[in-house]
């Protein structure tokens, strides 16, 4: 491991919280300030596993609930060699959803515990920072209708939100809650500051292992 690795920064949050918007703005701002940074997103729909997931989300195919959970996790594991390589090269990764979405969404389904859902993702590269974009359902509703993909209903999203709240009780993960109800620029300013701090802190530390 080089002595100045990149930071692993994750954005999580409910539907329409602005994760994609903020990931893009953050990467752009970091690059503008001379820091190496790249965006990643999960699911990564470009791989073979990602295509199975995409077809499931678009309701073009059905998959058994445990099976799709394991596919989402496999989709992260298949990117781990690349993630580690980039971090070692000093590139900070800004990641749009990660294992926390995996656990929050599956455990919102009947019959799933948080513990079962966390298991396949144990040992993934541990994010140095996870920012949860907090947005209440009414404000989210003002950002447009839910889409047509699976999971895009308000009842399901409320349960997902509760699961995220449970995950945020875990102090082994560096969670920061960001008020996402403000303007895009205001939210960006906070996210940028938090990210710059963690990039400085992480550079001399090894990458950890999630939930281990
Ligand atoms: N999933 C899973 O089940 N298991 C897993 O392991 C993983 C994921 C990783 C993937 O969806 C689905 O897979 C997701 C979780 C599940 N299901 N759901 N629901 P995706 O990642 O492909 O897409 P998405 O995550 O659903 O996108 P999103 O949540 O709908 O949007 P977002 O990224 O949070 O927001 P955005 O696209 O940046 O912005 C949404 C709109 O709001 C847009 O018009 C913006 O211009 C606007 N916006 C953004 N910020 C603001 C502010 N501050 N003010 C006003 N308007 C704003």
CSV table of C-alpha atoms and ligand atoms in Angstrom, one decimal:
chain,number,residue,atom,x,y,z
A,1,UNK,CA,0.0,0.0,0.0
A,2,UNK,CA,1.4,3.4,-1.0
A,3,UNK,CA,1.7,5.9,1.8
A,4,UNK,CA,-0.9,8.2,0.3
A,5,UNK,CA,-3.9,6.2,-0.8
A,6,UNK,CA,-7.2,7.6,-1.9
A,7,UNK,CA,-10.2,7.7,0.3
A,8,UNK,CA,-13.3,5.6,-0.1
A,9,UNK,CA,-16.3,7.9,0.2
A,10,UNK,CA,-19.9,6.6,0.0
A,11,UNK,CA,-23.1,8.5,-0.4
A,12,UNK,CA,-26.3,6.8,0.8
A,13,UNK,CA,-29.9,7.9,1.2
A,14,UNK,CA,-33.4,7.3,0.2
A,15,UNK,CA,-34.8,7.7,-3.3
A,16,UNK,CA,-34.3,11.2,-4.8
A,17,UNK,CA,-32.2,12.4,-1.9
A,18,UNK,CA,-29.7,13.7,-4.5
A,19,UNK,CA,-27.0,11.0,-4.3
A,20,UNK,CA,-26.1,10.9,-8.0
A,21,UNK,CA,-26.2,14.7,-8.3
A,22,UNK,CA,-23.9,15.1,-5.3
A,23,UNK,CA,-21.5,12.3,-6.3
A,24,UNK,CA,-21.0,14.0,-9.7
A,25,UNK,CA,-20.5,17.5,-8.1
A,26,UNK,CA,-18.1,16.2,-5.5
A,27,UNK,CA,-15.9,14.3,-8.1
A,28,UNK,CA,-15.8,17.4,-10.2
A,29,UNK,CA,-14.9,19.7,-7.3
A,30,UNK,CA,-12.2,17.4,-6.1
A,31,UNK,CA,-10.7,17.1,-9.6
A,32,UNK,CA,-10.8,20.9,-9.9
A,33,UNK,CA,-8.9,21.3,-6.7
A,34,UNK,CA,-6.2,18.9,-8.1
A,35,UNK,CA,-7.2,15.8,-6.3
A,36,UNK,CA,-7.5,12.5,-8.1
A,37,UNK,CA,-11.1,11.3,-7.8
A,38,UNK,CA,-13.5,9.0,-9.6
A,39,UNK,CA,-17.1,8.1,-9.4
A,40,UNK,CA,-18.5,4.5,-8.9
A,41,UNK,CA,-22.0,3.4,-8.5
A,42,UNK,CA,-23.8,0.3,-7.3
A,43,UNK,CA,-25.4,-1.5,-8.8
A,44,UNK,CA,-22.8,-1.3,-11.6
A,45,UNK,CA,-25.2,-2.3,-14.4
A,46,UNK,CA,-22.4,-2.7,-16.9
A,47,UNK,CA,-21.2,-6.2,-15.8
A,48,UNK,CA,-22.9,-9.5,-16.5
A,49,UNK,CA,-24.1,-9.7,-12.9
A,50,UNK,CA,-25.1,-6.0,-13.1
A,51,UNK,CA,-27.2,-6.8,-16.2
A,52,UNK,CA,-29.1,-9.5,-14.3
A,53,UNK,CA,-29.8,-7.0,-11.5
A,54,UNK,CA,-30.8,-4.3,-14.0
A,55,UNK,CA,-33.3,-6.5,-15.6
A,56,UNK,CA,-34.7,-7.4,-12.2
A,57,UNK,CA,-35.0,-3.7,-11.2
A,58,UNK,CA,-36.7,-2.9,-14.5
A,59,UNK,CA,-39.2,-5.7,-13.8
A,60,UNK,CA,-38.2,-7.5,-17.0
A,61,UNK,CA,-37.3,-10.6,-14.9
A,62,UNK,CA,-38.0,-12.0,-11.5
A,63,UNK,CA,-35.4,-13.3,-9.1
A,64,UNK,CA,-35.9,-15.0,-5.7
A,65,UNK,CA,-35.2,-12.5,-2.9
A,66,UNK,CA,-32.2,-14.2,-1.4
A,67,UNK,CA,-30.7,-14.7,-4.9
A,68,UNK,CA,-31.0,-11.1,-5.9
A,69,UNK,CA,-29.5,-10.0,-2.6
A,70,UNK,CA,-26.4,-12.2,-3.2
A,71,UNK,CA,-26.2,-10.8,-6.7
A,72,UNK,CA,-26.1,-7.2,-5.5
A,73,UNK,CA,-23.3,-8.3,-3.1
A,74,UNK,CA,-21.4,-10.2,-5.8
A,75,UNK,CA,-21.7,-7.0,-8.0
A,76,UNK,CA,-19.7,-5.2,-5.3
A,77,UNK,CA,-17.2,-8.0,-4.8
A,78,UNK,CA,-16.4,-8.2,-8.5
A,79,UNK,CA,-15.3,-4.5,-8.4
A,80,UNK,CA,-13.1,-4.9,-5.3
A,81,UNK,CA,-9.8,-5.6,-7.1
A,82,UNK,CA,-10.4,-2.4,-9.2
A,83,UNK,CA,-11.4,-0.4,-6.2
A,84,UNK,CA,-8.3,-1.4,-4.2
A,85,UNK,CA,-6.1,-0.7,-7.2
A,86,UNK,CA,-7.5,2.8,-7.6
A,87,UNK,CA,-7.3,3.6,-3.9
A,88,UNK,CA,-3.6,2.4,-3.9
A,89,UNK,CA,-2.9,4.7,-6.8
A,90,UNK,CA,-4.1,7.6,-4.7
A,91,UNK,CA,-7.5,8.0,-6.4
A,92,UNK,CA,-10.4,8.8,-4.1
A,93,UNK,CA,-13.5,6.9,-5.0
A,94,UNK,CA,-16.9,8.6,-4.6
A,95,UNK,CA,-19.4,5.8,-4.5
A,96,UNK,CA,-23.2,6.2,-5.2
A,97,UNK,CA,-24.8,3.5,-2.9
A,98,UNK,CA,-22.9,0.6,-1.4
A,99,UNK,CA,-23.5,-2.4,1.0
A,100,UNK,CA,-25.7,-0.2,3.2
A,101,UNK,CA,-28.3,0.1,0.4
A,102,UNK,CA,-27.9,-3.7,-0.1
A,103,UNK,CA,-28.8,-4.4,3.6
A,104,UNK,CA,-31.5,-1.6,3.9
A,105,UNK,CA,-33.4,-2.7,0.8
A,106,UNK,CA,-33.4,-6.5,1.3
A,107,UNK,CA,-34.1,-6.3,5.1
A,108,UNK,CA,-37.1,-4.1,4.2
A,109,UNK,CA,-38.6,-7.3,2.7
A,110,UNK,CA,-40.5,-9.7,5.0
A,111,UNK,CA,-38.5,-12.5,6.6
A,112,UNK,CA,-35.0,-10.9,6.4
A,113,UNK,CA,-32.8,-9.8,9.3
A,114,UNK,CA,-30.2,-7.2,9.2
A,115,UNK,CA,-27.6,-9.8,10.3
A,116,UNK,CA,-28.4,-12.2,7.4
A,117,UNK,CA,-28.3,-9.3,4.9
A,118,UNK,CA,-24.9,-8.0,6.2
A,119,UNK,CA,-23.1,-11.3,6.0
A,120,UNK,CA,-22.2,-11.5,2.3
A,121,UNK,CA,-20.7,-7.9,2.4
A,122,UNK,CA,-18.5,-8.5,5.5
A,123,UNK,CA,-14.9,-7.8,4.5
A,124,UNK,CA,-15.6,-5.4,1.6
A,125,UNK,CA,-13.3,-2.4,1.6
A,126,UNK,CA,-14.6,-0.3,4.4
A,127,UNK,CA,-15.6,3.3,3.5
A,128,UNK,CA,-13.6,6.0,5.3
A,129,UNK,CA,-16.8,8.1,5.3
A,130,UNK,CA,-20.5,7.3,4.6
A,131,UNK,CA,-22.7,10.4,4.1
A,132,UNK,CA,-26.4,9.7,4.6
A,133,UNK,CA,-28.4,12.3,2.6
A,134,UNK,CA,-31.4,12.8,4.9
A,135,UNK,CA,-34.6,13.8,3.2
A,136,UNK,CA,-38.2,13.5,4.5
A,137,UNK,CA,-40.8,11.8,2.2
A,138,UNK,CA,-42.7,15.0,1.6
A,139,UNK,CA,-39.7,16.9,0.3
A,140,UNK,CA,-38.7,13.8,-1.8
A,141,UNK,CA,-42.2,13.8,-3.3
A,142,UNK,CA,-41.7,17.4,-4.5
A,143,UNK,CA,-38.8,16.2,-6.5
A,144,UNK,CA,-41.1,14.3,-8.8
A,145,UNK,CA,-43.0,11.0,-9.0
A,146,UNK,CA,-41.4,7.7,-8.1
A,147,UNK,CA,-40.1,5.9,-11.2
A,148,UNK,CA,-41.4,2.6,-12.5
A,149,UNK,CA,-38.5,0.4,-11.2
A,150,UNK,CA,-39.0,-2.2,-8.5
A,151,UNK,CA,-38.9,-0.8,-4.9
A,152,UNK,CA,-40.1,2.7,-6.0
A,153,UNK,CA,-43.2,2.9,-3.8
A,154,UNK,CA,-43.5,5.2,-0.8
A,155,UNK,CA,-44.5,2.4,1.7
A,156,UNK,CA,-41.4,0.3,0.8
A,157,UNK,CA,-39.1,3.4,0.9
A,158,UNK,CA,-40.4,4.2,4.4
A,159,UNK,CA,-39.3,0.8,5.6
A,160,UNK,CA,-35.9,1.2,3.8
A,161,UNK,CA,-35.5,4.5,5.7
A,162,UNK,CA,-36.0,2.7,9.0
A,163,UNK,CA,-33.5,0.1,8.1
A,164,UNK,CA,-30.9,2.8,7.3
A,165,UNK,CA,-31.6,4.4,10.7
A,166,UNK,CA,-30.8,1.0,12.3
A,167,UNK,CA,-27.6,0.7,10.3
A,168,UNK,CA,-26.5,4.2,11.4
A,169,UNK,CA,-26.5,3.0,15.0
A,170,UNK,CA,-23.3,1.1,14.2
A,171,UNK,CA,-20.4,3.2,15.4
A,172,UNK,CA,-17.8,1.0,13.6
A,173,UNK,CA,-18.8,2.9,10.5
A,174,UNK,CA,-18.0,6.6,10.1
A,175,UNK,CA,-21.5,7.9,9.3
A,176,UNK,CA,-22.3,11.5,8.8
A,177,UNK,CA,-25.9,12.7,8.3
A,178,UNK,CA,-26.3,15.5,5.8
A,179,UNK,CA,-29.5,17.5,5.5
A,180,UNK,CA,-30.4,17.0,1.9
A,181,UNK,CA,-33.5,19.2,1.9
A,182,UNK,CA,-31.4,22.3,1.2
A,183,UNK,CA,-30.3,23.6,-2.2
A,184,UNK,CA,-27.9,21.5,-4.3
A,185,UNK,CA,-25.1,24.0,-3.6
A,186,UNK,CA,-25.6,24.1,0.1
A,187,UNK,CA,-25.6,20.3,0.4
A,188,UNK,CA,-22.5,20.2,-1.9
A,189,UNK,CA,-20.6,22.6,0.3
A,190,UNK,CA,-21.0,20.3,3.4
A,191,UNK,CA,-20.2,17.2,1.4
A,192,UNK,CA,-17.1,18.7,0.0
A,193,UNK,CA,-15.8,19.9,3.4
A,194,UNK,CA,-16.4,16.5,5.0
A,195,UNK,CA,-14.7,14.7,2.0
A,196,UNK,CA,-11.6,17.0,2.0
A,197,UNK,CA,-11.1,16.2,5.7
A,198,UNK,CA,-11.4,12.5,5.3
A,199,UNK,CA,-9.1,12.5,2.2
A,200,UNK,CA,-6.4,14.0,4.4
A,201,UNK,CA,-7.1,11.7,7.3
A,202,UNK,CA,-7.3,8.5,5.2
A,203,UNK,CA,-4.1,8.9,3.2
A,204,UNK,CA,-1.8,7.4,5.7
A,205,UNK,CA,-4.1,4.6,7.0
A,206,UNK,CA,-4.7,1.2,5.5
A,207,UNK,CA,-8.1,0.4,4.0
A,208,UNK,CA,-10.3,-1.3,6.6
A,209,UNK,CA,-12.7,-4.2,6.2
A,210,UNK,CA,-16.3,-3.5,6.5
A,211,UNK,CA,-18.2,-5.0,9.5
A,212,UNK,CA,-15.2,-7.0,10.6
B,1,LIG,N1,-30.4,-1.5,-4.4
B,1,LIG,C1,-30.6,-2.7,-3.7
B,1,LIG,O1,-31.7,-3.2,-3.6
B,1,LIG,N2,-29.5,-3.4,-3.3
B,1,LIG,C2,-28.2,-2.9,-3.4
B,1,LIG,O2,-27.3,-3.6,-3.0
B,1,LIG,C3,-28.1,-1.7,-4.1
B,1,LIG,C4,-29.2,-1.0,-4.6
B,1,LIG,C5,-26.7,-1.1,-4.3
B,1,LIG,C6,-30.8,1.2,-7.7
B,1,LIG,O3,-31.3,2.4,-8.1
B,1,LIG,C7,-31.9,0.5,-6.9
B,1,LIG,O4,-31.3,-0.7,-6.4
B,1,LIG,C8,-32.4,1.3,-5.7
B,1,LIG,C9,-31.7,0.6,-4.5
B,1,LIG,C10,-31.6,-0.8,-5.0
B,1,LIG,N3,-33.8,1.2,-5.7
B,1,LIG,N4,-34.6,2.1,-5.3
B,1,LIG,N5,-35.4,2.8,-5.1
B,1,LIG,P1,-30.3,3.4,-8.8
B,1,LIG,O5,-29.1,3.6,-7.9
B,1,LIG,O6,-30.1,3.0,-10.1
B,1,LIG,O7,-31.2,4.8,-8.8
B,1,LIG,P2,-31.6,5.5,-7.5
B,1,LIG,O8,-30.5,5.3,-6.5
B,1,LIG,O9,-32.9,5.0,-7.2
B,1,LIG,O10,-31.6,7.0,-7.8
B,1,LIG,P3,-32.4,7.9,-6.9
B,1,LIG,O11,-32.3,7.4,-5.5
B,1,LIG,O12,-33.8,7.9,-7.4
B,1,LIG,O13,-31.9,9.3,-7.0
B,1,LIG,P4,-30.7,10.0,-6.3
B,1,LIG,O14,-29.4,9.6,-6.9
B,1,LIG,O15,-30.7,10.0,-4.8
B,1,LIG,O16,-31.1,11.5,-6.7
B,1,LIG,P5,-30.6,12.3,-8.0
B,1,LIG,O17,-30.8,11.5,-9.2
B,1,LIG,O18,-29.4,13.0,-7.8
B,1,LIG,O19,-31.8,13.5,-7.9
B,1,LIG,C11,-33.1,13.1,-8.1
B,1,LIG,C12,-33.9,14.4,-8.6
B,1,LIG,O20,-33.9,15.4,-7.5
B,1,LIG,C13,-33.3,15.1,-9.8
B,1,LIG,O21,-34.3,15.6,-10.6
B,1,LIG,C14,-32.4,16.2,-9.2
B,1,LIG,O22,-32.1,17.2,-10.1
B,1,LIG,C15,-33.2,16.6,-8.0
B,1,LIG,N6,-32.4,17.1,-6.9
B,1,LIG,C16,-31.3,16.6,-6.4
B,1,LIG,N7,-30.8,17.3,-5.3
B,1,LIG,C17,-31.8,18.3,-5.2
B,1,LIG,C18,-31.9,19.4,-4.2
B,1,LIG,N8,-31.0,19.6,-3.2
B,1,LIG,N9,-32.9,20.2,-4.3
B,1,LIG,C19,-33.9,20.0,-5.3
B,1,LIG,N10,-33.8,19.0,-6.2
B,1,LIG,C20,-32.8,18.2,-6.1
